[in-house]
mmCIF file of C-alpha atoms in Angstrom:
data_model
loop_
_atom_site.group_PDB
_atom_site.id
_atom_site.type_symbol
_atom_site.label_atom_id
_atom_site.label_comp_id
_atom_site.label_asym_id
_atom_site.label_seq_id
_atom_site.Cartn_x
_atom_site.Cartn_y
_atom_site.Cartn_z
ATOM 1 C CA GLY D 1 0.112 -0.139 0.268
ATOM 2 C CA ASP D 2 0.673 3.881 -0.550
ATOM 3 C CA SER D 3 3.109 5.145 2.680
ATOM 4 C CA VAL D 4 5.621 7.928 3.875
ATOM 5 C CA THR D 5 8.643 7.720 5.439
ATOM 6 C CA GLN D 6 10.298 10.808 7.201
ATOM 7 C CA MET D 7 13.522 11.212 8.868
ATOM 8 C CA GLU D 8 13.637 10.429 12.572
ATOM 9 C CA GLY D 9 13.092 13.051 14.726
ATOM 10 C CA PRO D 10 13.822 15.559 16.783
ATOM 11 C CA VAL D 11 15.988 17.596 15.319
ATOM 12 C CA THR D 12 17.511 20.228 16.848
ATOM 13 C CA LEU D 13 19.426 23.116 14.999
ATOM 14 C CA SER D 14 20.571 26.511 15.747
ATOM 15 C CA GLU D 15 18.772 29.726 14.540
ATOM 16 C CA GLU D 16 20.054 30.419 11.050
ATOM 17 C CA ALA D 17 21.263 27.043 10.120
ATOM 18 C CA PHE D 18 20.261 25.242 6.761
ATOM 19 C CA LEU D 19 17.220 22.307 7.403
ATOM 20 C CA THR D 20 16.282 19.202 5.277
ATOM 21 C CA ILE D 21 13.997 17.143 6.485
ATOM 22 C CA ASN D 22 13.883 14.366 4.083
ATOM 23 C CA CYS D 23 10.762 12.150 3.152
ATOM 24 C CA THR D 24 10.572 9.294 0.620
ATOM 25 C CA TYR D 25 7.238 7.796 -0.482
ATOM 26 C CA THR D 26 5.961 4.432 -1.688
ATOM 27 C CA ALA D 27 2.684 5.041 -3.856
ATOM 28 C CA THR D 28 0.923 4.097 -7.219
ATOM 29 C CA GLY D 29 1.439 6.390 -9.880
ATOM 30 C CA TYR D 30 1.947 9.875 -9.226
ATOM 31 C CA PRO D 31 -0.136 11.089 -5.985
ATOM 32 C CA SER D 32 -0.032 14.543 -5.065
ATOM 33 C CA LEU D 33 2.206 15.268 -1.708
ATOM 34 C CA PHE D 34 2.125 17.788 0.816
ATOM 35 C CA TRP D 35 3.897 19.285 3.806
ATOM 36 C CA TYR D 36 1.972 19.982 7.012
ATOM 37 C CA VAL D 37 3.428 21.691 9.998
ATOM 38 C CA GLN D 38 1.778 21.498 13.775
ATOM 39 C CA TYR D 39 2.450 24.111 15.854
ATOM 40 C CA PRO D 40 2.285 23.267 19.487
ATOM 41 C CA GLY D 41 -1.389 23.348 20.899
ATOM 42 C CA GLU D 42 -2.548 23.438 17.682
ATOM 43 C CA GLY D 43 -4.163 22.167 14.379
ATOM 44 C CA LEU D 44 -2.340 21.470 10.902
ATOM 45 C CA GLN D 45 -1.325 23.895 8.720
ATOM 46 C CA LEU D 46 -0.651 23.246 4.917
ATOM 47 C CA LEU D 47 2.890 24.173 4.257
ATOM 48 C CA LEU D 48 3.208 23.834 0.687
ATOM 49 C CA LYS D 49 2.270 21.254 -2.213
ATOM 50 C CA ALA D 50 2.906 19.572 -5.304
ATOM 51 C CA THR D 51 0.784 18.072 -7.795
ATOM 52 C CA LYS D 52 3.092 16.447 -10.122
ATOM 53 C CA ALA D 53 6.860 15.684 -11.295
ATOM 54 C CA ASP D 54 9.289 18.090 -10.925
ATOM 55 C CA ASP D 55 6.978 20.733 -9.173
ATOM 56 C CA LYS D 56 8.497 23.005 -6.488
ATOM 57 C CA GLY D 57 6.038 23.287 -3.606
ATOM 58 C CA SER D 58 7.469 26.936 -1.532
ATOM 59 C CA ASN D 59 6.115 28.999 1.288
ATOM 60 C CA LYS D 60 7.495 31.313 3.827
ATOM 61 C CA GLY D 61 11.187 30.178 2.839
ATOM 62 C CA PHE D 62 10.338 26.542 2.429
ATOM 63 C CA GLU D 63 11.054 24.577 -0.552
ATOM 64 C CA ALA D 64 10.230 21.124 -1.420
ATOM 65 C CA THR D 65 10.556 19.614 -5.004
ATOM 66 C CA TYR D 66 8.697 16.501 -6.265
ATOM 67 C CA ARG D 67 11.158 14.004 -7.254
ATOM 68 C CA LYS D 68 9.492 10.624 -8.927
ATOM 69 C CA GLU D 69 13.228 9.446 -9.858
ATOM 70 C CA THR D 70 13.851 8.737 -6.131
ATOM 71 C CA THR D 71 10.136 8.974 -4.983
ATOM 72 C CA SER D 72 10.833 12.150 -2.701
ATOM 73 C CA PHE D 73 9.928 15.322 -1.395
ATOM 74 C CA HIS D 74 12.566 16.673 0.870
ATOM 75 C CA LEU D 75 11.522 20.241 2.737
ATOM 76 C CA GLU D 76 14.546 22.733 3.119
ATOM 77 C CA LYS D 77 15.028 26.340 4.190
ATOM 78 C CA GLY D 78 17.982 28.056 4.105
ATOM 79 C CA SER D 79 18.034 29.849 7.299
ATOM 80 C CA VAL D 80 15.378 29.179 10.306
ATOM 81 C CA GLN D 81 14.365 30.806 12.898
ATOM 82 C CA VAL D 82 13.246 30.109 16.626
ATOM 83 C CA SER D 83 9.589 30.543 15.206
ATOM 84 C CA ASP D 84 9.839 27.306 13.039
ATOM 85 C CA SER D 85 9.882 25.173 15.799
ATOM 86 C CA ALA D 86 7.266 22.376 15.236
ATOM 87 C CA VAL D 87 6.167 19.137 14.259
ATOM 88 C CA TYR D 88 6.359 18.729 10.489
ATOM 89 C CA PHE D 89 4.277 16.240 8.713
ATOM 90 C CA CYS D 90 4.927 14.869 5.096
ATOM 91 C CA ALA D 91 1.788 13.310 3.200
ATOM 92 C CA LEU D 92 0.786 12.144 -0.262
ATOM 93 C CA SER D 93 -2.912 12.054 -1.484
ATOM 94 C CA PRO D 94 -3.021 8.801 -3.715
ATOM 95 C CA LEU D 95 -4.535 8.982 -7.186
ATOM 96 C CA SER D 96 -7.180 6.343 -5.841
ATOM 97 C CA GLY D 97 -8.864 6.382 -2.764
ATOM 98 C CA ALA D 98 -7.801 10.106 -2.855
ATOM 99 C CA GLN D 99 -9.378 11.306 0.821
ATOM 100 C CA LYS D 100 -7.411 9.205 2.504
ATOM 101 C CA LEU D 101 -4.309 11.247 3.205
ATOM 102 C CA VAL D 102 -1.088 9.146 4.382
ATOM 103 C CA PHE D 103 0.718 10.999 6.543
ATOM 104 C CA GLY D 104 4.423 10.488 7.912
ATOM 105 C CA GLN D 105 5.131 10.029 11.500
ATOM 106 C CA GLY D 106 5.987 13.433 11.761
ATOM 107 C CA THR D 107 9.608 15.122 12.321
ATOM 108 C CA ARG D 108 9.876 17.562 15.538
ATOM 109 C CA LEU D 109 12.335 20.414 15.040
ATOM 110 C CA THR D 110 13.700 22.559 17.553
ATOM 111 C CA ILE D 111 15.457 26.127 16.872
ATOM 112 C CA ASN D 112 17.697 27.179 19.665
ATOM 113 C CA PRO D 113 18.837 30.847 19.709
ATOM 114 C CA ASP W 1 -9.278 32.681 3.645
ATOM 115 C CA THR W 2 -9.030 28.809 4.213
ATOM 116 C CA GLU W 3 -10.427 28.882 7.938
ATOM 117 C CA VAL W 4 -12.059 25.574 9.304
ATOM 118 C CA THR W 5 -13.406 26.502 12.755
ATOM 119 C CA GLN W 6 -13.854 23.889 15.576
ATOM 120 C CA THR W 7 -15.487 24.169 18.807
ATOM 121 C CA PRO W 8 -15.118 23.924 22.078
ATOM 122 C CA LYS W 9 -11.319 23.848 21.890
ATOM 123 C CA HIS W 10 -11.069 21.860 24.810
ATOM 124 C CA LEU W 11 -13.716 19.600 26.196
ATOM 125 C CA VAL W 12 -13.710 17.432 29.527
ATOM 126 C CA MET W 13 -16.141 14.465 29.697
ATOM 127 C CA GLY W 14 -17.601 11.718 31.915
ATOM 128 C CA MET W 15 -17.679 8.045 29.987
ATOM 129 C CA THR W 16 -21.344 8.196 30.693
ATOM 130 C CA ASN W 17 -21.904 11.726 29.134
ATOM 131 C CA LYS W 18 -22.991 12.539 25.714
ATOM 132 C CA LYS W 19 -21.034 15.542 24.376
ATOM 133 C CA SER W 20 -20.879 17.049 20.653
ATOM 134 C CA LEU W 21 -17.766 18.451 18.462
ATOM 135 C CA LYS W 22 -18.661 20.930 16.139
ATOM 136 C CA CYS W 23 -16.884 21.837 12.753
ATOM 137 C CA GLU W 24 -17.722 25.011 10.161
ATOM 138 C CA GLN W 25 -16.149 26.009 6.990
ATOM 139 C CA HIS W 26 -17.448 28.541 4.492
ATOM 140 C CA MET W 27 -14.993 27.664 1.511
ATOM 141 C CA GLY W 28 -18.015 26.240 -0.546
ATOM 142 C CA HIS W 29 -16.017 22.698 0.233
ATOM 143 C CA ARG W 30 -17.969 19.901 -0.197
ATOM 144 C CA ALA W 31 -15.623 17.204 1.362
ATOM 145 C CA MET W 32 -15.309 17.076 4.837
ATOM 146 C CA TYR W 33 -13.081 15.180 7.364
ATOM 147 C CA TRP W 34 -12.928 14.133 11.098
ATOM 148 C CA TYR W 35 -9.412 12.682 12.656
ATOM 149 C CA LYS W 36 -8.049 11.599 15.916
ATOM 150 C CA GLN W 37 -4.629 12.419 16.374
ATOM 151 C CA LYS W 38 -3.089 11.169 19.728
ATOM 152 C CA ALA W 39 0.388 12.562 21.313
ATOM 153 C CA LYS W 40 3.624 12.664 19.089
ATOM 154 C CA LYS W 41 1.471 11.072 16.404
ATOM 155 C CA PRO W 42 0.383 11.963 12.747
ATOM 156 C CA PRO W 43 -3.838 12.135 12.299
ATOM 157 C CA GLU W 44 -5.959 9.043 11.868
ATOM 158 C CA LEU W 45 -8.521 9.387 9.400
ATOM 159 C CA MET W 46 -11.946 8.638 11.106
ATOM 160 C CA PHE W 47 -14.923 9.883 8.788
ATOM 161 C CA VAL W 48 -14.923 11.291 5.402
ATOM 162 C CA TYR W 49 -18.415 13.296 4.186
ATOM 163 C CA SER W 50 -18.800 14.142 0.685
ATOM 164 C CA TYR W 51 -21.282 16.037 -1.047
ATOM 165 C CA GLU W 52 -22.954 15.772 2.930
ATOM 166 C CA LYS W 53 -22.948 11.937 2.101
ATOM 167 C CA LEU W 54 -20.930 9.490 4.431
ATOM 168 C CA SER W 55 -18.017 7.998 2.023
ATOM 169 C CA ILE W 56 -15.565 6.654 4.529
ATOM 170 C CA ASN W 57 -15.743 5.174 8.090
ATOM 171 C CA GLU W 58 -12.847 3.930 9.033
ATOM 172 C CA SER W 59 -13.903 1.354 11.195
ATOM 173 C CA VAL W 60 -15.020 3.771 13.763
ATOM 174 C CA PRO W 61 -16.514 2.288 17.058
ATOM 175 C CA SER W 62 -20.410 3.453 17.176
ATOM 176 C CA ARG W 63 -19.579 5.462 20.249
ATOM 177 C CA PHE W 64 -18.827 8.217 17.890
ATOM 178 C CA SER W 65 -21.401 9.402 15.478
ATOM 179 C CA PRO W 66 -20.418 11.664 12.638
ATOM 180 C CA GLU W 67 -23.572 13.982 11.368
ATOM 181 C CA CYS W 68 -22.787 16.639 8.195
ATOM 182 C CA PRO W 69 -26.365 18.646 8.369
ATOM 183 C CA ASN W 70 -25.283 20.824 5.381
ATOM 184 C CA SER W 71 -22.384 21.898 3.117
ATOM 185 C CA SER W 72 -20.667 23.820 6.054
ATOM 186 C CA LEU W 73 -21.092 22.145 8.983
ATOM 187 C CA LEU W 74 -19.579 18.904 10.621
ATOM 188 C CA ASN W 75 -20.672 17.349 13.600
ATOM 189 C CA LEU W 76 -19.083 14.400 16.066
ATOM 190 C CA HIS W 77 -21.304 13.208 18.359
ATOM 191 C CA LEU W 78 -19.664 11.399 21.395
ATOM 192 C CA HIS W 79 -21.505 8.864 23.918
ATOM 193 C CA ALA W 80 -19.928 6.435 26.467
ATOM 194 C CA LEU W 81 -16.635 7.279 25.329
ATOM 195 C CA GLN W 82 -13.120 5.526 27.089
ATOM 196 C CA PRO W 83 -10.312 6.812 28.244
ATOM 197 C CA GLU W 84 -8.112 5.677 25.527
ATOM 198 C CA ASP W 85 -10.211 8.172 23.362
ATOM 199 C CA SER W 86 -8.894 11.569 25.271
ATOM 200 C CA ALA W 87 -6.860 13.216 21.461
ATOM 201 C CA LEU W 88 -6.948 15.921 19.687
ATOM 202 C CA TYR W 89 -9.925 15.715 17.428
ATOM 203 C CA LEU W 90 -9.131 17.409 14.034
ATOM 204 C CA CYS W 91 -11.822 18.363 11.395
ATOM 205 C CA ALA W 92 -10.463 19.132 7.536
ATOM 206 C CA SER W 93 -12.245 20.294 4.041
ATOM 207 C CA SER W 94 -11.450 20.019 0.676
ATOM 208 C CA ARG W 95 -12.820 21.754 -2.163
ATOM 209 C CA LEU W 96 -13.921 18.162 -3.691
ATOM 210 C CA ALA W 97 -12.445 15.171 -2.932
ATOM 211 C CA GLY W 98 -9.919 14.516 -5.494
ATOM 212 C CA ALA W 99 -6.227 13.694 -5.456
ATOM 213 C CA THR W 100 -4.967 17.413 -6.188
ATOM 214 C CA ASP W 101 -7.281 18.479 -3.498
ATOM 215 C CA THR W 102 -5.661 20.207 -0.528
ATOM 216 C CA GLN W 103 -7.418 19.323 2.509
ATOM 217 C CA TYR W 104 -7.340 22.620 5.071
ATOM 218 C CA PHE W 105 -7.292 21.980 8.734
ATOM 219 C CA GLY W 106 -9.292 23.701 11.773
ATOM 220 C CA PRO W 107 -7.242 24.015 15.321
ATOM 221 C CA GLY W 108 -8.666 20.726 16.749
ATOM 222 C CA THR W 109 -10.328 20.400 19.697
ATOM 223 C CA ARG W 110 -8.776 18.246 22.354
ATOM 224 C CA LEU W 111 -11.103 15.635 24.072
ATOM 225 C CA THR W 112 -10.525 14.380 27.836
ATOM 226 C CA VAL W 113 -12.404 11.220 28.789
ATOM 227 C CA LEU W 114 -12.059 10.774 32.705
#
């Protein structure tokens, strides 16, 4: 079945460091891919999305590129801030049964000043 | 505007109580979802409504009863819950239920069952 694998956390970085959170997926065909962020005590917010191969999603300095050859959708940011501390979820929306978002386990990110 | 609202924000209930969670969106979305999220885990899908009709029930116990009175509103009725049902309950909506339709989440209701 469809699945998403994220790098294990927690991840701790210093402010202004470069961030990469790895995400790879297994799915039939070409699903849509998403990154959601969850700040402490809150719901999930859509961070960015890509719906086809080679698409790049970007928002708030975060970027991720849909790579079908490596089945990956890694999240990157050039210079993180303390306010980026949160849990990040990679997810896919399969072509069949599209209502069922498939989530990775989440990566907890802490940014120290 | 991509806002989904949920009430209440927090709920504490006993195992014999009956309560309801409410979710509302005014984006014209025709698909709405209930998820359950335990601590340090991703959300787990419970129910999906498409055009106000229940399209997916992920084998959720009958003590959880969803209702979609109209296209903007989604309720989750709770009865005879167990302490292990304590979790964050998230509502989401999307324009339609297709592969490219983004799900937008509400802030959640944090439920504690005593």
